[in-house]
XYZ file of C-alpha atoms in Angstrom:
424
model
C 0.139 0.047 -0.208
C 2.653 2.366 1.233
C 5.120 1.534 -1.928
C 1.500 2.640 -4.215
C 1.072 5.701 -3.116
C 5.172 6.107 -3.225
C 4.827 5.777 -6.839
C 1.594 7.796 -7.222
C 3.097 10.587 -5.148
C 6.024 10.016 -7.853
C 4.181 10.130 -10.945
C 2.293 13.192 -9.781
C 5.352 14.386 -8.506
C 6.694 13.975 -12.460
C 3.742 14.975 -14.550
C 3.681 18.200 -11.984
C 7.303 18.949 -12.803
C 6.889 18.385 -16.679
C 3.729 20.339 -17.096
C 5.564 23.505 -15.679
C 8.169 22.859 -17.797
C 6.028 23.122 -20.402
C 4.150 25.937 -19.318
C 7.077 28.265 -18.615
C 8.314 27.041 -22.176
C 4.972 27.675 -24.038
C 5.289 31.048 -21.815
C 9.095 32.183 -22.518
C 8.027 32.063 -26.528
C 4.820 33.484 -25.612
C 6.537 36.387 -24.060
C 9.270 36.649 -27.257
C 6.251 37.230 -29.122
C 4.433 38.941 -27.410
C 7.324 41.771 -27.581
C 7.737 44.458 -29.952
C 8.799 43.128 -33.254
C 12.197 44.736 -34.903
C 11.017 46.477 -37.623
C 13.356 46.399 -41.004
C 12.588 48.920 -43.646
C 13.643 48.990 -47.418
C 11.970 49.410 -50.986
C 11.865 47.145 -53.718
C 11.197 46.643 -57.444
C 7.891 45.311 -57.101
C 6.442 46.664 -60.450
C 8.414 48.341 -63.603
C 11.345 46.549 -65.454
C 13.181 45.117 -62.591
C 10.321 43.470 -61.027
C 10.870 39.932 -61.965
C 14.393 40.504 -60.125
C 12.649 42.683 -57.254
C 9.882 39.936 -57.105
C 12.483 36.254 -56.187
C 14.720 39.240 -53.852
C 11.627 39.604 -51.734
C 10.746 35.841 -51.458
C 14.104 35.102 -50.499
C 13.744 38.046 -47.941
C 10.151 36.386 -46.903
C 11.599 33.707 -46.036
C 14.327 34.417 -43.354
C 11.921 36.396 -41.790
C 9.372 33.370 -41.237
C 12.643 30.611 -40.180
C 13.719 32.902 -38.148
C 10.921 33.977 -35.878
C 10.250 30.149 -36.494
C 13.263 30.069 -34.302
C 11.793 32.761 -31.787
C 13.145 35.645 -33.397
C 16.646 37.574 -32.974
C 17.646 39.135 -29.104
C 14.039 37.637 -27.968
C 12.186 39.357 -30.672
C 10.662 39.081 -33.866
C 11.350 40.066 -36.564
C 9.515 42.188 -39.317
C 9.873 43.148 -42.932
C 8.404 46.938 -43.562
C 8.781 47.163 -47.656
C 7.437 49.551 -50.232
C 6.858 49.010 -54.287
C 9.434 51.832 -55.647
C 8.128 50.413 -59.168
C 11.592 50.176 -60.373
C 11.593 54.116 -60.647
C 14.691 56.053 -58.392
C 12.656 59.350 -57.398
C 10.295 57.117 -55.526
C 13.152 55.750 -53.462
C 13.539 58.959 -50.783
C 10.221 59.144 -50.469
C 10.187 55.640 -49.200
C 12.986 55.631 -46.907
C 11.827 59.034 -44.981
C 8.218 57.139 -44.351
C 9.734 54.223 -43.389
C 12.421 55.957 -40.912
C 10.330 58.909 -39.639
C 6.344 57.824 -39.846
C 6.426 53.639 -39.580
C 10.053 54.451 -37.401
C 11.689 51.207 -38.107
C 14.639 49.938 -36.363
C 17.242 49.106 -39.570
C 16.916 49.522 -42.999
C 18.324 47.452 -46.225
C 17.857 48.742 -49.603
C 16.279 47.566 -52.030
C 17.171 45.531 -54.943
C 20.488 47.604 -58.018
C 22.080 50.515 -57.945
C 19.821 52.669 -59.546
C 17.157 52.425 -56.700
C 20.529 52.418 -53.928
C 22.135 55.571 -54.913
C 19.139 57.484 -54.200
C 18.174 56.128 -50.632
C 21.766 57.059 -50.086
C 21.173 60.955 -48.650
C 18.563 59.948 -46.606
C 19.793 56.727 -44.908
C 23.412 58.835 -44.173
C 21.030 61.663 -42.563
C 19.726 59.777 -40.136
C 22.756 57.881 -39.415
C 21.486 54.260 -40.272
C 23.762 51.401 -40.935
C 23.011 50.556 -44.611
C 23.090 46.822 -46.060
C 22.758 46.900 -49.675
C 22.127 44.132 -52.110
C 24.220 44.184 -55.698
C 24.406 48.443 -56.381
C 27.396 48.547 -57.846
C 30.292 50.748 -56.144
C 27.179 53.040 -55.188
C 29.989 54.171 -51.567
C 32.734 55.148 -54.368
C 31.026 58.964 -53.771
C 29.264 58.946 -50.441
C 32.251 57.089 -48.560
C 29.548 56.545 -46.061
C 31.325 54.188 -43.169
C 28.145 52.274 -42.373
C 27.578 51.368 -45.655
C 28.058 47.579 -46.637
C 27.071 45.944 -49.766
C 26.428 42.259 -50.398
C 27.506 41.740 -54.118
C 30.411 39.787 -55.423
C 32.802 42.031 -56.675
C 35.203 42.377 -54.657
C 37.840 45.450 -54.080
C 38.380 46.007 -57.765
C 34.242 46.853 -57.819
C 33.758 48.156 -61.718
C 36.011 46.114 -63.493
C 35.050 43.001 -62.060
C 31.686 42.693 -64.050
C 33.651 41.802 -67.368
C 37.209 41.088 -65.873
C 36.613 38.054 -66.676
C 35.496 38.266 -70.082
C 38.156 40.326 -70.870
C 40.373 37.805 -69.974
C 38.870 34.193 -71.348
C 39.241 36.238 -75.254
C 42.856 37.208 -74.471
C 43.717 33.297 -74.360
C 42.519 33.174 -77.372
C 45.083 32.657 -80.714
C 44.861 34.520 -82.652
C 44.381 37.099 -79.785
C 41.698 39.438 -80.159
C 43.556 43.211 -80.405
C 39.805 45.312 -80.212
C 36.461 46.363 -78.554
C 33.632 47.984 -78.299
C 31.650 49.279 -75.345
C 28.205 49.705 -75.339
C 26.575 51.055 -72.291
C 22.930 52.384 -70.969
C 22.764 55.950 -69.562
C 22.144 54.710 -65.970
C 23.652 54.115 -63.071
C 24.480 50.641 -62.828
C 25.849 50.510 -66.589
C 27.945 53.557 -66.974
C 29.995 52.031 -63.873
C 30.632 48.854 -65.149
C 31.167 50.287 -68.607
C 33.930 52.475 -66.642
C 35.354 48.938 -65.661
C 35.548 47.825 -68.911
C 37.085 51.155 -70.215
C 39.690 50.028 -67.598
C 39.934 46.823 -67.983
C 41.094 47.197 -72.190
C 43.722 50.023 -71.035
C 45.618 47.454 -68.695
C 45.256 44.592 -71.065
C 46.636 47.004 -74.073
C 43.008 46.376 -75.984
C 41.802 49.374 -78.662
C 38.724 50.437 -78.234
C 37.298 51.508 -81.362
C 33.460 52.218 -80.230
C 31.683 53.692 -77.329
C 28.654 54.467 -76.994
C 25.586 54.848 -74.413
C 21.605 54.289 -75.141
C 18.934 55.837 -73.277
C 16.671 54.256 -71.071
C 13.834 52.457 -72.745
C 15.722 52.221 -76.653
C 13.652 49.869 -78.068
C 14.903 49.187 -81.734
C 18.402 48.335 -81.416
C 19.603 47.733 -84.935
C 21.223 51.156 -85.349
C 23.197 50.573 -82.508
C 24.377 46.857 -83.596
C 24.966 47.839 -86.957
C 27.304 51.065 -86.061
C 28.832 48.179 -83.655
C 29.730 46.202 -86.637
C 30.603 48.961 -88.877
C 33.697 49.169 -85.857
C 34.833 45.784 -86.799
C 35.437 45.047 -82.772
C 36.445 41.389 -81.543
C 35.032 42.217 -78.509
C 31.946 43.709 -77.767
C 30.890 44.145 -74.258
C 27.730 45.462 -73.246
C 26.408 46.901 -69.954
C 22.423 46.541 -69.689
C 19.436 46.541 -67.114
C 16.924 43.577 -67.967
C 14.333 45.182 -70.686
C 17.813 46.253 -72.995
C 19.823 43.168 -72.420
C 16.976 41.436 -73.818
C 16.464 43.801 -76.579
C 20.256 43.439 -78.140
C 20.143 40.024 -77.534
C 17.275 39.155 -80.004
C 18.941 42.604 -81.986
C 22.295 40.612 -82.598
C 20.618 37.694 -83.592
C 18.200 39.342 -85.974
C 21.011 40.478 -87.723
C 23.018 37.591 -87.000
C 25.704 39.498 -86.167
C 28.821 37.325 -85.498
C 31.383 39.008 -83.236
C 33.767 37.096 -81.632
C 33.306 37.624 -78.232
C 30.271 39.458 -76.951
C 28.442 39.850 -73.736
C 29.774 41.095 -70.196
C 27.799 42.992 -67.868
C 24.286 42.281 -68.577
C 21.493 42.524 -65.774
C 18.465 39.995 -66.736
C 20.026 37.353 -68.647
C 20.638 35.916 -65.373
C 16.583 35.752 -64.409
C 14.186 32.440 -65.350
C 11.621 34.291 -67.081
C 14.300 35.788 -69.733
C 16.078 32.975 -70.214
C 12.784 30.865 -71.379
C 11.830 33.233 -73.393
C 15.262 33.611 -75.145
C 16.077 30.569 -75.253
C 18.288 29.275 -77.558
C 19.255 32.929 -79.546
C 21.767 33.177 -75.642
C 24.084 30.052 -76.900
C 27.264 31.702 -77.227
C 26.171 34.681 -74.945
C 29.397 35.298 -72.419
C 28.027 37.560 -69.362
C 28.066 37.867 -65.851
C 26.681 35.587 -63.035
C 26.604 36.154 -59.402
C 26.172 32.192 -58.227
C 25.204 28.975 -60.472
C 23.917 25.640 -59.947
C 27.180 23.530 -59.586
C 27.253 21.502 -57.143
C 30.128 23.042 -54.998
C 27.877 26.180 -54.979
C 24.522 24.435 -54.192
C 26.431 22.487 -50.994
C 25.091 25.020 -48.522
C 21.960 25.831 -50.597
C 19.939 22.918 -51.318
C 17.535 23.770 -48.730
C 17.042 27.148 -48.980
C 15.942 26.528 -52.715
C 14.194 23.648 -51.819
C 12.047 26.034 -49.648
C 12.100 28.579 -52.158
C 10.751 26.810 -55.338
C 7.644 25.016 -53.283
C 6.715 28.940 -52.238
C 7.447 30.060 -55.827
C 4.583 29.245 -57.881
C 1.943 30.685 -55.131
C 4.227 33.293 -54.996
C 4.326 34.058 -58.790
C 7.911 34.904 -58.810
C 10.858 33.600 -60.391
C 10.979 29.511 -59.989
C 14.012 28.824 -59.496
C 15.691 31.882 -57.913
C 19.150 31.306 -58.292
C 19.380 34.926 -59.138
C 17.728 36.705 -56.232
C 16.582 34.519 -54.694
C 19.692 33.262 -52.792
C 20.884 36.726 -52.244
C 17.445 38.232 -50.929
C 17.923 35.486 -48.255
C 21.508 36.016 -47.260
C 22.122 39.875 -47.161
C 18.921 39.932 -45.048
C 20.584 37.296 -42.938
C 24.193 38.991 -42.660
C 22.289 41.558 -40.640
C 20.020 39.061 -38.523
C 23.621 37.719 -38.017
C 25.214 41.310 -36.971
C 22.118 42.014 -34.450
C 22.780 38.650 -32.561
C 26.441 39.409 -32.538
C 26.091 42.450 -30.882
C 22.713 42.098 -28.855
C 21.639 45.031 -30.028
C 19.760 47.390 -32.433
C 22.250 50.375 -32.103
C 23.229 51.380 -35.407
C 27.218 52.163 -34.987
C 27.219 48.854 -33.087
C 26.224 47.002 -35.811
C 28.198 48.723 -38.294
C 31.384 47.442 -36.162
C 30.373 44.129 -36.265
C 30.454 43.815 -40.257
C 33.822 45.757 -40.417
C 35.214 42.633 -38.381
C 32.953 39.582 -38.935
C 33.194 36.916 -41.641
C 29.474 35.687 -42.577
C 28.262 32.764 -43.184
C 25.360 32.444 -46.053
C 23.389 30.406 -48.162
C 25.376 32.485 -51.434
C 28.882 31.560 -49.876
C 31.314 33.791 -46.673
C 32.345 37.244 -46.692
C 34.222 39.483 -45.335
C 34.247 43.398 -45.432
C 37.475 45.868 -46.811
C 37.318 49.403 -47.159
C 34.083 51.533 -48.432
C 32.434 48.604 -47.319
C 32.950 46.121 -50.154
C 34.333 42.562 -49.893
C 37.436 41.240 -49.344
C 37.693 38.990 -52.704
C 35.693 38.862 -55.574
C 32.795 35.999 -56.227
C 32.186 37.138 -59.981
C 32.030 34.412 -62.725
C 32.093 34.693 -66.604
C 29.510 32.162 -68.232
C 29.103 31.142 -71.146
C 25.572 30.353 -72.371
C 25.207 27.067 -75.138
C 23.147 24.400 -76.192
C 20.099 26.587 -74.506
C 16.489 24.970 -76.334
C 13.614 27.001 -76.897
C 10.218 26.429 -75.167
C 9.752 25.978 -71.725
C 12.300 23.351 -70.379
C 12.988 24.708 -66.854
C 15.162 21.487 -65.883
C 17.782 22.389 -68.651
C 18.603 25.375 -65.920
C 18.366 23.501 -63.006
C 21.866 21.986 -63.268
C 25.157 23.218 -65.510
C 23.907 21.564 -69.028
C 23.823 24.560 -70.898
C 26.029 26.558 -69.170
C 29.870 27.059 -68.566
C 31.807 28.507 -65.574
C 34.873 30.212 -67.299
C 36.337 32.599 -64.969
C 37.649 32.446 -62.124
C 39.794 29.749 -62.392
C 38.900 28.143 -59.153
C 34.953 27.800 -60.278
C 35.767 26.686 -63.839
C 33.521 24.037 -65.353
C 34.760 23.675 -68.658
C 36.229 26.070 -71.716
C 34.889 29.052 -73.996
C 33.437 28.037 -77.176
C 34.836 30.724 -79.389
C 34.461 32.405 -81.493
C 30.772 33.092 -80.574
C 29.406 31.257 -83.549
C 30.110 27.954 -83.134
C 28.121 28.066 -80.415
C 25.059 29.145 -81.936
């Protein structure tokens, strides 16, 4: 009888302990979730010509938000993304960041996507003394020299030349070596910066520039421009452009049957699945930058993320693969999250100091910062497209069957098909 009583008491005590512990855990989680969220504000291109890239960036960020909150948030508080559509229009950006900081009272800010959207936010961010983590801005801080600016783009310390350096290196390995260059650039912040870098590369490699012209945004007929380039008889044609212009130039090159020895370089847009599907075989032969590819080496730390992204992409109506900006959208806000946890603070000065001294490990790889808030090492690649099929064969883009990494050597997966027409 006494033994049975002891057993009941022990069982009751153990059950009570479990119940108390469970209640404590639930209550603790509830307290964390009931705290005021950490609000992170930004603009994003959800309409307009940059929307295909902006939307996949946002989905990558939302996945970070969801997974972070599922783990209990940051420093005991949930996180909340607060954002507005900048319509791919730089003129909307200053007003958005003013509203985020003065009306929404966000705790921290990050940038929207692209150089053209980052530059107009800088004066507002600087005036407020906020740390600014930016996504795919090309050398934006060269003019501002803001000490709390940190760029997430794998250009490395040679920011402007990095977009086209690999193309020049590949071209000069051919026999006979090319000697002349044509430069075609859209009159926009990113493309002007990339073209400036291409001029530097041409000079450093003793190549003669025989054509150097820009065209206005919104150009739809590229035939006159390409006829002029063709007349220059340049061996290397470097194009620096934003998505709609990149598509227009690829189409015009094919329609004209223009066959330079090598063409591409800094064409934004060709990395997005929507444009790859649209252009299909017309992309064959182009050599262009990529910031990430689904090679075995690069996919290793990112496989779980892309499985989650691709499961959500259909319902969100975004890029079905997310290889260009889905992963980077996740990575750049994750870097900010690492700094918050690392400092146990939302203080912009402390977070900026953490960025200066730390190495960030993300689904897109590792990086650290040098002067000016740029990466200490470049991760830019030049990739050639080949054997691309027309139609809706999405699977051809899941691996490396229709693209070859040419540079840098440590990431290369094959050799260039040269000249360009042999890959057609």
